[in-house]
XYZ file of C-alpha atoms in Angstrom:
723
model
C 0.000 0.000 0.000
C 1.260 3.550 -0.717
C 0.543 4.723 2.856
C 0.977 2.511 5.901
C 0.217 3.425 9.507
C 1.683 1.588 12.478
C -0.426 2.341 15.606
C 2.145 0.633 17.802
C 4.999 2.885 16.684
C 2.805 5.805 15.617
C 4.594 5.915 12.274
C 3.151 6.932 8.885
C 5.030 5.508 5.906
C 4.283 7.100 2.515
C 5.843 5.059 -0.271
C 5.885 3.751 -3.790
C 8.303 1.305 -5.405
C 11.179 3.822 -5.313
C 10.782 6.320 -2.455
C 9.779 6.505 1.201
C 8.611 9.467 3.277
C 8.241 8.631 6.980
C 6.526 10.652 9.704
C 6.573 9.693 13.364
C 4.524 11.078 16.228
C 6.789 12.028 19.128
C 5.211 11.756 22.608
C 1.999 10.996 20.751
C 1.743 14.699 19.918
C 4.175 16.104 17.396
C 4.579 14.866 13.797
C 8.305 14.591 13.169
C 10.005 14.146 9.817
C 11.955 10.921 10.224
C 13.026 10.022 6.689
C 12.710 10.980 3.018
C 14.663 9.273 0.261
C 15.205 5.913 -1.391
C 12.640 3.233 -0.616
C 13.194 1.521 2.753
C 11.130 -1.075 4.592
C 11.243 0.908 7.841
C 13.350 3.248 9.961
C 13.928 1.911 13.471
C 16.338 4.589 14.719
C 14.958 6.824 17.470
C 14.589 10.374 16.185
C 14.911 11.686 19.747
C 18.274 10.023 20.184
C 19.502 11.471 16.920
C 18.380 15.003 17.717
C 19.038 15.357 21.441
C 20.472 12.146 22.901
C 17.395 11.793 25.115
C 14.429 9.472 25.161
C 10.989 10.900 24.521
C 9.102 9.068 27.270
C 7.674 11.386 29.891
C 8.529 14.624 28.105
C 6.145 17.562 28.341
C 5.835 20.385 25.835
C 8.251 22.530 27.792
C 10.858 19.752 27.949
C 10.711 18.481 24.378
C 13.669 19.864 22.404
C 11.546 21.370 19.599
C 14.480 23.559 18.594
C 16.320 20.497 17.317
C 13.472 18.252 16.166
C 12.704 17.969 12.430
C 9.054 18.946 12.542
C 6.406 18.566 9.874
C 4.531 21.695 10.991
C 6.900 23.862 13.046
C 5.631 26.986 14.804
C 7.782 29.610 16.480
C 7.028 30.407 20.085
C 6.784 27.161 22.049
C 10.406 26.061 22.101
C 11.409 26.152 18.434
C 13.605 29.195 17.821
C 13.507 28.885 14.031
C 10.962 30.423 11.671
C 8.042 28.053 11.242
C 5.503 27.464 8.504
C 2.559 28.926 10.412
C 2.094 32.138 12.396
C -1.310 33.008 13.845
C -1.922 36.259 15.718
C -4.575 35.586 18.338
C -6.975 37.921 20.102
C -4.479 38.634 22.893
C -1.764 39.546 20.379
C 0.312 36.402 20.942
C 1.199 33.936 18.188
C 2.453 30.859 20.070
C 0.741 27.596 19.179
C 1.017 24.092 20.596
C -0.161 22.058 17.621
C -0.700 18.489 18.782
C -1.904 15.437 16.905
C -5.683 15.117 16.945
C -6.524 12.506 14.317
C -5.650 11.295 10.844
C -7.279 9.865 7.746
C -5.923 7.935 4.769
C -7.837 8.627 1.556
C -7.928 6.950 -1.827
C -7.220 9.589 -4.442
C -6.289 13.196 -3.863
C -8.867 15.896 -3.105
C -8.825 19.035 -5.264
C -8.103 22.336 -3.533
C -10.987 24.791 -3.442
C -10.204 27.893 -5.514
C -6.619 26.826 -6.220
C -4.949 24.819 -8.970
C -3.560 21.446 -7.964
C -2.402 18.171 -9.414
C -5.039 15.574 -10.199
C -4.855 12.450 -8.116
C -7.113 9.565 -9.029
C -4.113 7.217 -8.781
C -2.708 8.827 -5.625
C -3.264 8.062 -1.961
C -3.473 10.861 0.605
C -2.655 11.157 4.279
C -4.452 13.923 6.183
C -2.921 14.703 9.579
C -5.069 16.840 11.839
C -3.393 18.929 14.544
C -4.993 21.238 17.093
C -4.022 23.961 19.560
C -6.402 23.610 22.496
C -5.781 27.090 23.882
C -6.789 29.028 20.734
C -8.892 26.468 18.892
C -6.683 26.788 15.798
C -6.635 23.508 13.892
C -4.422 22.437 11.024
C -4.835 19.769 8.361
C -1.584 18.629 6.751
C -2.195 16.736 3.502
C 0.379 14.477 1.838
C -0.326 12.698 -1.458
C 1.914 10.007 -2.911
C 1.744 8.718 -6.501
C 2.580 5.207 -7.701
C 4.386 6.348 -10.851
C 6.265 9.542 -9.903
C 8.669 10.262 -7.061
C 6.866 13.361 -5.851
C 4.968 14.072 -2.630
C 2.217 16.705 -2.998
C 1.753 18.729 0.197
C -0.606 21.437 1.385
C -1.964 22.853 4.631
C -5.451 23.937 5.609
C -5.895 26.146 8.685
C -9.258 26.203 10.490
C -10.395 28.524 13.252
C -12.367 26.289 15.602
C -12.071 28.838 18.402
C -14.508 31.455 19.624
C -12.516 34.549 18.594
C -11.143 35.807 15.297
C -7.466 35.174 14.549
C -5.158 36.538 11.847
C -2.794 34.405 9.781
C 0.509 36.194 9.250
C 2.344 33.224 7.744
C 0.867 30.118 6.126
C 3.374 28.146 4.095
C 2.703 25.018 2.083
C 5.576 22.725 3.053
C 8.465 22.437 5.467
C 11.084 19.722 5.642
C 14.056 19.586 8.020
C 17.053 17.783 6.532
C 20.430 16.914 7.925
C 22.838 19.394 6.350
C 24.752 16.765 4.453
C 23.201 18.481 1.441
C 25.767 21.167 0.961
C 24.540 23.149 -2.017
C 21.401 24.906 -3.177
C 20.265 25.289 -6.784
C 17.710 27.942 -7.727
C 16.477 29.627 -10.911
C 16.932 33.402 -10.921
C 17.113 36.156 -13.517
C 15.300 39.148 -14.975
C 13.211 40.099 -17.977
C 14.791 38.569 -21.114
C 17.079 36.277 -19.067
C 14.654 34.294 -16.967
C 15.421 31.126 -14.977
C 19.201 31.212 -15.026
C 20.616 28.275 -13.094
C 22.392 29.391 -9.891
C 24.166 26.982 -7.533
C 25.652 28.129 -4.219
C 26.984 26.485 -1.069
C 24.682 26.222 1.922
C 25.966 28.315 4.824
C 24.553 29.035 8.303
C 21.551 31.354 8.092
C 18.976 31.984 5.382
C 19.346 31.488 1.642
C 16.804 31.049 -1.125
C 14.625 32.942 -3.586
C 11.425 34.938 -3.304
C 9.068 37.291 -5.078
C 7.185 40.265 -3.643
C 5.915 41.386 -7.061
C 2.445 39.840 -7.001
C 3.630 37.240 -9.529
C 6.037 34.346 -9.445
C 8.170 36.771 -11.524
C 11.023 36.972 -14.007
C 13.413 37.384 -11.105
C 12.779 34.051 -9.378
C 11.084 30.707 -9.921
C 9.153 29.013 -7.078
C 11.618 26.133 -6.957
C 14.773 25.076 -5.144
C 16.890 21.919 -5.012
C 19.307 20.722 -2.353
C 22.123 18.280 -2.954
C 25.729 17.503 -2.237
C 28.536 19.289 -4.067
C 29.102 16.052 -6.002
C 25.639 16.098 -7.579
C 25.690 16.110 -11.374
C 23.004 15.943 -14.021
C 22.920 12.158 -13.750
C 24.354 11.185 -10.357
C 23.681 11.990 -6.724
C 20.709 12.553 -4.453
C 18.587 15.668 -4.954
C 15.775 16.997 -2.738
C 13.645 19.612 -4.493
C 10.601 21.740 -3.665
C 8.344 23.578 -6.099
C 5.088 25.489 -5.664
C 1.836 25.426 -7.626
C 1.192 29.147 -7.272
C 1.415 32.219 -9.507
C 1.751 35.017 -6.925
C 4.365 36.296 -4.502
C 6.179 33.370 -2.921
C 8.955 32.492 -0.483
C 11.394 29.567 -0.890
C 13.995 29.450 1.850
C 16.593 27.195 3.426
C 17.719 28.013 6.956
C 20.822 26.245 8.251
C 20.895 26.313 12.057
C 23.690 25.896 14.606
C 23.179 22.121 14.592
C 23.668 21.900 10.820
C 19.985 21.177 10.270
C 18.696 22.582 6.959
C 15.060 23.702 7.178
C 13.593 24.050 3.679
C 10.244 25.856 3.358
C 8.114 27.083 0.490
C 4.788 28.882 0.230
C 2.986 32.203 -0.034
C 5.272 35.181 0.625
C 4.743 36.200 4.297
C 5.776 39.801 3.552
C 2.678 41.964 3.003
C 0.414 39.000 3.824
C -2.249 38.519 6.459
C -5.625 36.803 6.459
C -8.400 37.071 9.020
C -10.120 33.870 10.104
C -13.365 34.402 11.935
C -14.726 31.502 13.995
C -15.525 28.673 11.593
C -13.429 30.105 8.726
C -10.614 28.225 7.022
C -7.633 29.063 4.819
C -6.177 26.791 2.163
C -2.502 27.099 1.192
C -1.320 26.391 -2.359
C 0.067 22.972 -3.181
C 3.792 22.258 -2.931
C 5.653 19.396 -4.599
C 8.526 17.597 -2.893
C 10.654 15.622 -5.345
C 13.382 13.139 -4.466
C 15.828 11.943 -7.107
C 18.581 9.372 -6.681
C 19.705 10.113 -10.257
C 20.885 13.715 -10.135
C 19.272 16.798 -11.577
C 18.146 15.070 -14.761
C 16.296 12.524 -12.644
C 14.660 15.293 -10.619
C 13.579 17.114 -13.771
C 11.996 14.063 -15.322
C 9.898 13.504 -12.182
C 8.676 17.123 -12.314
C 8.033 16.741 -16.066
C 5.935 13.621 -15.445
C 4.030 15.390 -12.667
C 3.211 18.289 -14.978
C 2.343 16.208 -18.031
C 0.338 13.499 -16.296
C -1.339 15.356 -13.456
C -1.269 19.166 -13.862
C -1.858 20.159 -17.494
C -5.373 19.400 -18.663
C -7.661 19.625 -21.646
C -7.498 18.977 -25.352
C -3.865 19.997 -25.816
C -2.361 18.472 -22.680
C -0.864 15.544 -24.616
C -1.527 16.587 -28.206
C 0.648 18.025 -30.927
C 0.566 21.810 -31.029
C -0.052 23.917 -34.144
C 2.987 25.641 -35.644
C 2.271 29.350 -35.371
C 3.436 32.700 -36.619
C 2.897 35.739 -34.408
C 2.743 39.132 -36.116
C 4.305 41.106 -33.222
C 7.930 41.340 -34.345
C 6.778 41.508 -37.961
C 4.558 44.584 -37.569
C 4.384 45.722 -33.936
C 1.403 48.152 -33.818
C 1.730 49.168 -37.484
C -0.613 46.851 -39.360
C -3.867 46.698 -41.262
C -5.983 43.836 -42.509
C -4.189 43.624 -45.858
C -0.760 43.349 -44.225
C -1.987 40.656 -41.863
C -3.539 38.639 -44.656
C -0.344 38.895 -46.722
C 1.631 37.518 -43.773
C -0.964 34.782 -43.188
C -0.919 33.686 -46.826
C 2.857 33.394 -46.728
C 2.602 31.410 -43.489
C 0.171 28.979 -45.086
C 2.497 28.539 -48.049
C 5.411 27.401 -45.852
C 3.339 24.967 -43.787
C 2.419 27.024 -40.722
C -0.882 26.098 -39.042
C -1.868 29.088 -36.903
C -1.802 32.867 -37.383
C -1.714 34.922 -34.169
C -2.746 38.580 -34.039
C -0.851 40.225 -31.196
C -1.213 43.615 -29.475
C -2.909 46.571 -31.170
C -6.183 45.174 -32.536
C -8.497 46.915 -30.020
C -9.577 50.397 -28.917
C -7.310 53.053 -30.479
C -4.019 51.392 -29.547
C -1.298 52.608 -31.910
C 1.340 52.593 -29.159
C 1.344 51.020 -25.710
C -0.177 53.977 -23.833
C -3.915 53.359 -24.286
C -6.947 51.107 -24.570
C -6.139 48.172 -22.267
C -9.500 47.095 -20.914
C -11.401 48.177 -24.044
C -11.600 44.810 -25.800
C -13.487 46.145 -28.829
C -12.297 45.899 -32.442
C -10.330 48.822 -33.910
C -12.188 49.348 -37.172
C -9.469 51.665 -38.499
C -7.112 48.672 -38.744
C -9.729 45.943 -39.084
C -12.597 47.428 -41.131
C -14.397 44.085 -41.072
C -13.728 43.537 -37.390
C -12.256 40.468 -35.767
C -14.845 38.201 -37.351
C -14.067 39.500 -40.823
C -10.336 38.920 -40.369
C -10.874 35.577 -38.684
C -13.105 34.327 -41.501
C -10.431 35.208 -44.062
C -7.671 33.579 -42.006
C -9.778 30.450 -41.629
C -10.531 30.636 -45.335
C -6.806 30.296 -46.013
C -6.835 27.034 -44.065
C -5.189 28.487 -40.964
C -6.280 28.627 -37.342
C -6.693 32.099 -35.832
C -5.230 33.266 -32.536
C -5.528 36.457 -30.506
C -3.492 38.312 -27.870
C -5.070 39.734 -24.698
C -3.797 41.464 -21.591
C -7.000 41.191 -19.555
C -5.574 41.901 -16.087
C -4.459 45.433 -16.995
C -6.082 48.807 -17.626
C -4.816 51.922 -19.387
C -5.586 55.325 -17.818
C -6.454 56.310 -21.388
C -9.335 53.892 -21.816
C -13.103 53.982 -21.733
C -13.033 51.394 -18.968
C -10.861 53.568 -16.729
C -12.963 56.653 -17.410
C -16.047 54.692 -16.363
C -14.464 52.866 -13.391
C -11.294 54.581 -12.109
C -11.665 52.709 -8.808
C -11.324 49.312 -10.503
C -7.529 49.497 -10.540
C -5.215 48.723 -7.652
C -4.365 52.126 -6.181
C -4.006 54.053 -2.931
C -6.554 56.886 -2.752
C -4.900 60.279 -2.532
C -1.475 59.042 -3.659
C 0.068 59.446 -7.078
C -0.482 56.323 -9.151
C 2.667 54.442 -10.149
C 2.343 53.318 -13.749
C 4.499 50.815 -15.596
C 4.317 50.548 -19.384
C 1.615 53.256 -19.151
C -0.746 50.845 -17.427
C -2.306 49.968 -14.096
C -3.411 46.638 -12.634
C -7.081 45.745 -12.410
C -8.247 44.696 -8.961
C -9.129 41.033 -9.447
C -10.153 40.723 -5.806
C -13.405 42.478 -6.791
C -16.262 40.376 -8.144
C -17.465 43.019 -10.609
C -13.992 43.274 -12.159
C -13.718 39.512 -12.570
C -17.135 39.362 -14.192
C -16.220 42.161 -16.600
C -13.016 40.411 -17.685
C -14.750 37.065 -18.197
C -17.527 38.657 -20.261
C -15.289 40.991 -22.311
C -12.696 38.349 -23.168
C -15.352 35.742 -23.949
C -17.200 38.152 -26.239
C -14.032 38.967 -28.204
C -13.148 35.279 -28.487
C -16.601 34.496 -29.805
C -16.493 37.428 -32.263
C -13.118 36.313 -33.510
C -13.962 32.605 -33.518
C -10.485 32.113 -32.078
C -8.533 28.869 -31.844
C -5.693 30.148 -29.655
C -5.243 32.819 -26.970
C -2.023 34.398 -25.763
C -2.857 35.659 -22.234
C -0.306 38.333 -21.323
C 0.480 40.254 -18.115
C 3.139 42.923 -18.562
C 3.616 44.531 -15.171
C 3.775 43.622 -11.504
C 1.902 45.078 -8.550
C 2.792 47.900 -6.178
C 0.833 50.671 -4.403
C -1.199 47.833 -2.918
C -4.694 48.893 -1.921
C -8.185 47.822 -2.889
C -11.296 49.952 -2.616
C -13.123 46.669 -2.093
C -11.341 45.856 1.194
C -11.411 47.701 4.492
C -8.214 48.837 6.222
C -7.927 45.692 8.343
C -7.847 43.415 5.297
C -5.568 45.215 2.820
C -2.785 42.653 3.274
C -5.128 40.036 1.851
C -5.050 41.751 -1.550
C -2.056 39.942 -3.048
C -3.536 36.506 -2.458
C -7.090 37.569 -3.272
C -5.796 38.844 -6.627
C -4.356 35.411 -7.450
C -7.543 33.656 -6.324
C -9.451 36.042 -8.593
C -7.125 35.277 -11.474
C -7.655 31.539 -11.018
C -11.435 32.048 -10.946
C -11.243 33.947 -14.240
C -8.980 31.371 -15.876
C -11.201 28.508 -14.768
C -14.263 30.256 -16.205
C -12.728 31.222 -19.553
C -10.834 27.993 -20.244
C -13.898 25.924 -19.309
C -16.077 28.015 -21.612
C -13.689 27.424 -24.541
C -12.364 23.853 -24.125
C -11.158 23.590 -27.743
C -9.001 26.723 -27.594
C -5.239 26.463 -27.028
C -4.280 28.920 -24.278
C -0.721 30.151 -23.830
C 0.310 32.065 -20.727
C 2.626 35.050 -20.984
C 3.841 37.629 -18.473
C 6.123 40.046 -20.265
C 7.736 36.836 -21.444
C 8.460 34.303 -18.724
C 7.389 36.355 -15.703
C 4.759 33.910 -14.470
C 6.111 30.495 -15.447
C 4.783 28.185 -12.730
C 2.681 25.089 -12.151
C -0.286 27.258 -11.168
C -0.571 28.683 -14.678
C 0.113 25.252 -16.235
C -3.063 23.976 -14.564
C -5.087 26.259 -16.857
C -2.798 26.680 -19.870
C -0.609 23.867 -21.231
C 2.132 26.185 -22.461
C 3.730 29.511 -21.580
C 5.836 31.995 -23.515
C 9.271 31.210 -22.147
C 10.833 34.651 -22.604
C 10.523 37.781 -24.710
C 14.176 37.176 -25.585
C 14.119 35.087 -28.762
C 17.875 35.181 -29.396
C 18.850 31.546 -29.973
C 22.040 31.633 -27.891
C 20.340 33.283 -24.905
C 17.394 30.927 -25.284
C 19.781 27.987 -24.755
C 20.297 29.227 -21.195
C 16.680 30.194 -20.583
C 15.268 26.900 -21.837
C 17.979 24.861 -20.097
C 17.098 26.478 -16.767
C 13.352 26.193 -17.394
C 13.713 22.481 -18.120
C 14.928 21.952 -14.558
C 11.246 21.953 -13.554
C 9.023 22.234 -16.627
C 8.700 19.922 -19.656
C 9.403 20.881 -23.259
C 5.666 20.847 -24.029
C 5.160 23.897 -21.779
C 7.877 26.120 -23.281
C 6.841 28.580 -26.001
C 9.896 28.879 -28.281
C 9.979 30.663 -31.645
C 12.293 31.405 -34.545
C 12.751 35.165 -34.841
C 14.389 37.564 -37.264
C 18.062 38.518 -37.259
C 19.596 40.696 -36.080
C 17.597 39.660 -33.028
C 15.232 42.381 -31.762
C 16.306 41.985 -28.122
C 20.034 41.230 -28.439
C 21.057 42.520 -31.854
C 22.791 39.185 -32.452
C 22.671 37.222 -35.703
C 22.498 33.449 -35.632
C 21.912 30.955 -38.465
C 18.334 29.995 -39.277
C 19.151 26.320 -38.668
C 20.363 27.172 -35.155
C 17.324 29.287 -34.355
C 15.117 26.400 -35.486
C 17.083 23.753 -33.554
C 16.752 25.745 -30.334
C 13.043 26.431 -30.937
C 12.505 22.683 -31.346
C 13.311 22.539 -27.631
C 9.842 24.019 -27.033
C 6.469 24.592 -28.707
C 7.645 25.676 -32.125
C 6.665 28.886 -33.929
C 7.846 32.082 -35.641
C 8.231 35.748 -34.663
C 9.268 37.434 -37.918
C 7.980 38.944 -41.150
C 7.866 36.031 -43.574
C 6.961 38.358 -46.447
C 10.422 39.944 -46.325
C 12.433 36.724 -46.498
C 14.183 35.578 -49.679
C 12.921 32.466 -51.453
C 15.784 30.285 -50.244
C 14.979 31.039 -46.595
C 11.285 30.375 -47.160
C 12.184 27.053 -48.758
C 14.331 26.192 -45.731
C 11.487 27.161 -43.363
C 9.139 24.913 -45.326
C 11.559 21.982 -44.890
C 12.011 22.784 -41.196
C 8.252 22.842 -40.650
C 7.883 19.416 -42.234
C 10.632 18.126 -39.954
C 9.061 19.618 -36.825
C 5.633 18.170 -37.592
C 7.103 14.713 -38.140
C 9.108 14.821 -34.908
C 6.774 16.852 -32.686
C 5.361 14.001 -30.543
C 8.920 12.971 -29.696
C 10.176 16.531 -29.191
C 7.287 17.573 -26.944
C 6.616 14.394 -24.981
C 9.775 12.296 -25.087
C 11.991 11.752 -22.051
C 14.145 14.893 -21.900
C 17.825 14.834 -20.978
C 20.207 17.747 -20.559
C 23.630 16.714 -21.871
C 25.806 19.810 -21.727
C 25.251 23.021 -19.732
C 25.471 26.474 -21.337
C 26.264 27.784 -17.842
C 29.534 25.858 -17.774
C 31.071 26.477 -21.173
C 30.688 27.517 -24.779
C 28.124 24.922 -25.837
C 24.886 23.251 -24.854
C 23.226 19.962 -25.754
C 19.960 18.187 -24.994
C 17.952 15.251 -26.305
C 14.501 13.677 -26.264
C 13.977 9.896 -26.229
C 10.756 8.036 -27.027
C 9.121 6.017 -24.266
C 10.099 2.725 -25.935
C 13.680 4.029 -26.411
C 13.492 3.328 -30.145
C 13.885 6.932 -31.315
C 15.741 10.054 -30.197
C 16.538 13.582 -31.333
C 19.835 15.090 -30.184
C 20.617 18.813 -30.432
C 24.031 20.405 -29.896
C 24.623 24.174 -30.107
C 27.966 25.985 -30.082
C 28.439 29.524 -28.850
C 30.917 31.892 -30.535
C 33.419 29.924 -32.585
C 36.850 29.346 -31.105
C 40.059 28.733 -33.102
C 41.926 25.433 -33.189
C 39.134 23.401 -31.548
C 38.780 19.741 -32.468
C 35.439 17.913 -32.800
C 33.977 16.909 -29.435
C 32.446 13.680 -28.179
C 28.951 13.943 -26.710
C 27.821 10.977 -24.558
C 24.050 10.443 -24.784
C 21.489 9.319 -22.195
C 18.301 7.278 -21.994
C 18.914 4.882 -24.889
C 18.745 1.090 -24.817
C 22.297 -0.215 -24.471
C 21.341 -3.420 -26.320
C 19.874 -1.693 -29.377
C 21.539 -0.419 -32.554
C 20.635 3.107 -33.714
C 20.841 4.585 -37.192
C 21.381 8.310 -37.741
C 18.695 9.180 -40.294
C 20.757 11.834 -42.098
C 24.124 10.092 -42.408
C 22.930 6.487 -42.334
C 25.629 5.560 -39.806
C 24.756 2.906 -37.232
C 25.863 3.038 -33.590
C 25.339 0.804 -30.583
C 23.264 2.218 -27.751
C 26.040 1.346 -25.309
C 28.558 3.078 -27.571
C 26.448 6.237 -27.782
C 25.983 6.448 -24.013
C 29.568 5.557 -23.082
C 31.718 6.885 -25.919
C 29.324 9.354 -27.514
C 28.497 11.040 -30.805
C 31.140 13.073 -32.588
C 30.077 16.704 -32.910
C 31.752 18.439 -35.869
C 33.921 21.449 -35.165
C 32.198 24.819 -35.412
C 32.814 26.607 -38.714
C 31.255 29.905 -37.716
C 29.497 31.319 -34.668
C 26.451 29.691 -33.048
C 26.378 26.559 -35.151
C 23.877 23.808 -34.338
C 23.980 20.090 -35.146
C 21.004 17.740 -34.859
C 20.839 13.949 -35.022
C 17.703 11.879 -35.490
C 18.417 8.380 -34.206
C 16.124 5.436 -34.952
C 16.536 1.918 -33.568
C 17.468 -0.692 -36.179
C 15.220 -3.749 -36.297
């Protein structure tokens, strides 16, 4: 069974065929983290002996060494001097809690979280531990779900006020795990706009280290993820313990190393600028966190997260389907377009084998630059004299699907919506409004705003008969204040905004189940499992430079599968970097994601259009393997002048290998690239050259990568098992 309970030892053992996660009740009261790692039959060692050289029998609350015990739900104030995962301000102003075991339940399946995205769990089994503080009446439900086919534990916490007085949550995290600090390094994904999710590894030192966002979004600057391991961990070897969060708002991911070399890893909603009142009978649900153990290095960790996302988080028609090859008009035209120009671009796209034409920003209101009209989702008849429906009918008449860009969460001061409802934006009355990109943020905590967005977006989608939506969000939140909340509840705004966003996304995506939705946030500024629950792919970055994308996509793949990463071929010189790279390289890198184009096809010479036509045929033939194969990182762009990755079919009979050089270097010989994930007993033929290799040879000796004759050269191999 996935979850076993021993009443005699008061031990809960969560397990599948590969991993174990063991919780023990100390003194019959406190759930202690006893073990997490490779599958074991049992752990007989006494956690009290390990942590304090004392036996637990006869201890009271005041004698138990909570400051050294690895607790499942630690709280500051009753003996533990470290920051805990829950802080509750009570009516007398104190926040100490004595959370003791009350009861437990083992469930078949995995309950959904009300109002929040979460992984599905028909195949899972779930342990619910109920704890209670008798003095205040605060109760906690800790939920742990274990899957038979992935090495991930899904965790969340629900806080209930069973007392007679209101309390205020000031911290409510999703997961905490105390580990012996034999894991000496921390890996996170950090960056900025146009260089998102750069891989950063640092040594663990006493004190706090981690990543966070206070921007109202998971952000360009940080990803809600962290991994702990020894300094000897590589892509394919060593134990890794990782945490990630299914949440799209401000978050906190932290490791605190104490004086006893215990590493406390926690993840959840950002405590800064957060509070939440619970009246008697009220409850609060935290987002879901995912705890991943890998005995096979970072690649092993990533594949478990990829399986979690593909099998249990993404949903709908496109969750496991091929995606249409698209062209987006943004870098081709920016705001300067009319119907004739768009149709010319669409006709050219159809001719080279593209499936989907996407109309980006500028189709609504009177938006000729980015300083107006957000919120006014009505057709601009100056540019589209026949409206969205007229353009859409002509695009469909060419045999293409039609897609549309929105930024529904924002409002321009120069808009009819703002003139009618200036209080609908997030603002502080009496203070100067702080704009970014000439726009303000709509207050999604308000019901009337959510209803407007759902109705306005749905109406435009119906008018345009759209097949695809790019859902953008180009600025973060500050000047936090809602006219819909009183002064005592303003710190609830950040989380209420995200709950409002999820309500909108659930409504719109459910109303249009056949539409492909792609998330975007100024590029990759909200790339998280929360958004993947509603939209199966996200625009990975506004930076489409192929060399920079090697780093961005490499870092993103630490947590997210190829099928989620929007990746396009753009024009050169690149619009963000000014760099020129070969078309074949731009295409090879874009094949590491959901493939498309960001350029003006009508300006390309015939030979480039012919090459694009051949590339599109190749992508369509290989797309199931590229999007859904087992993904392996082979060579890191953060460690040298090249990168490499590959995808392998489930039956290990087919693989695509991509290698990309950076700037060319003189007097460099060809390199050998060992592969991963193949069948050592099989023979593989390279489709282009016809050469045959043994699987053991390819994984031990490797493929020979030709020397780079020119900057940013890419080489691809399509390997097929020989019967």
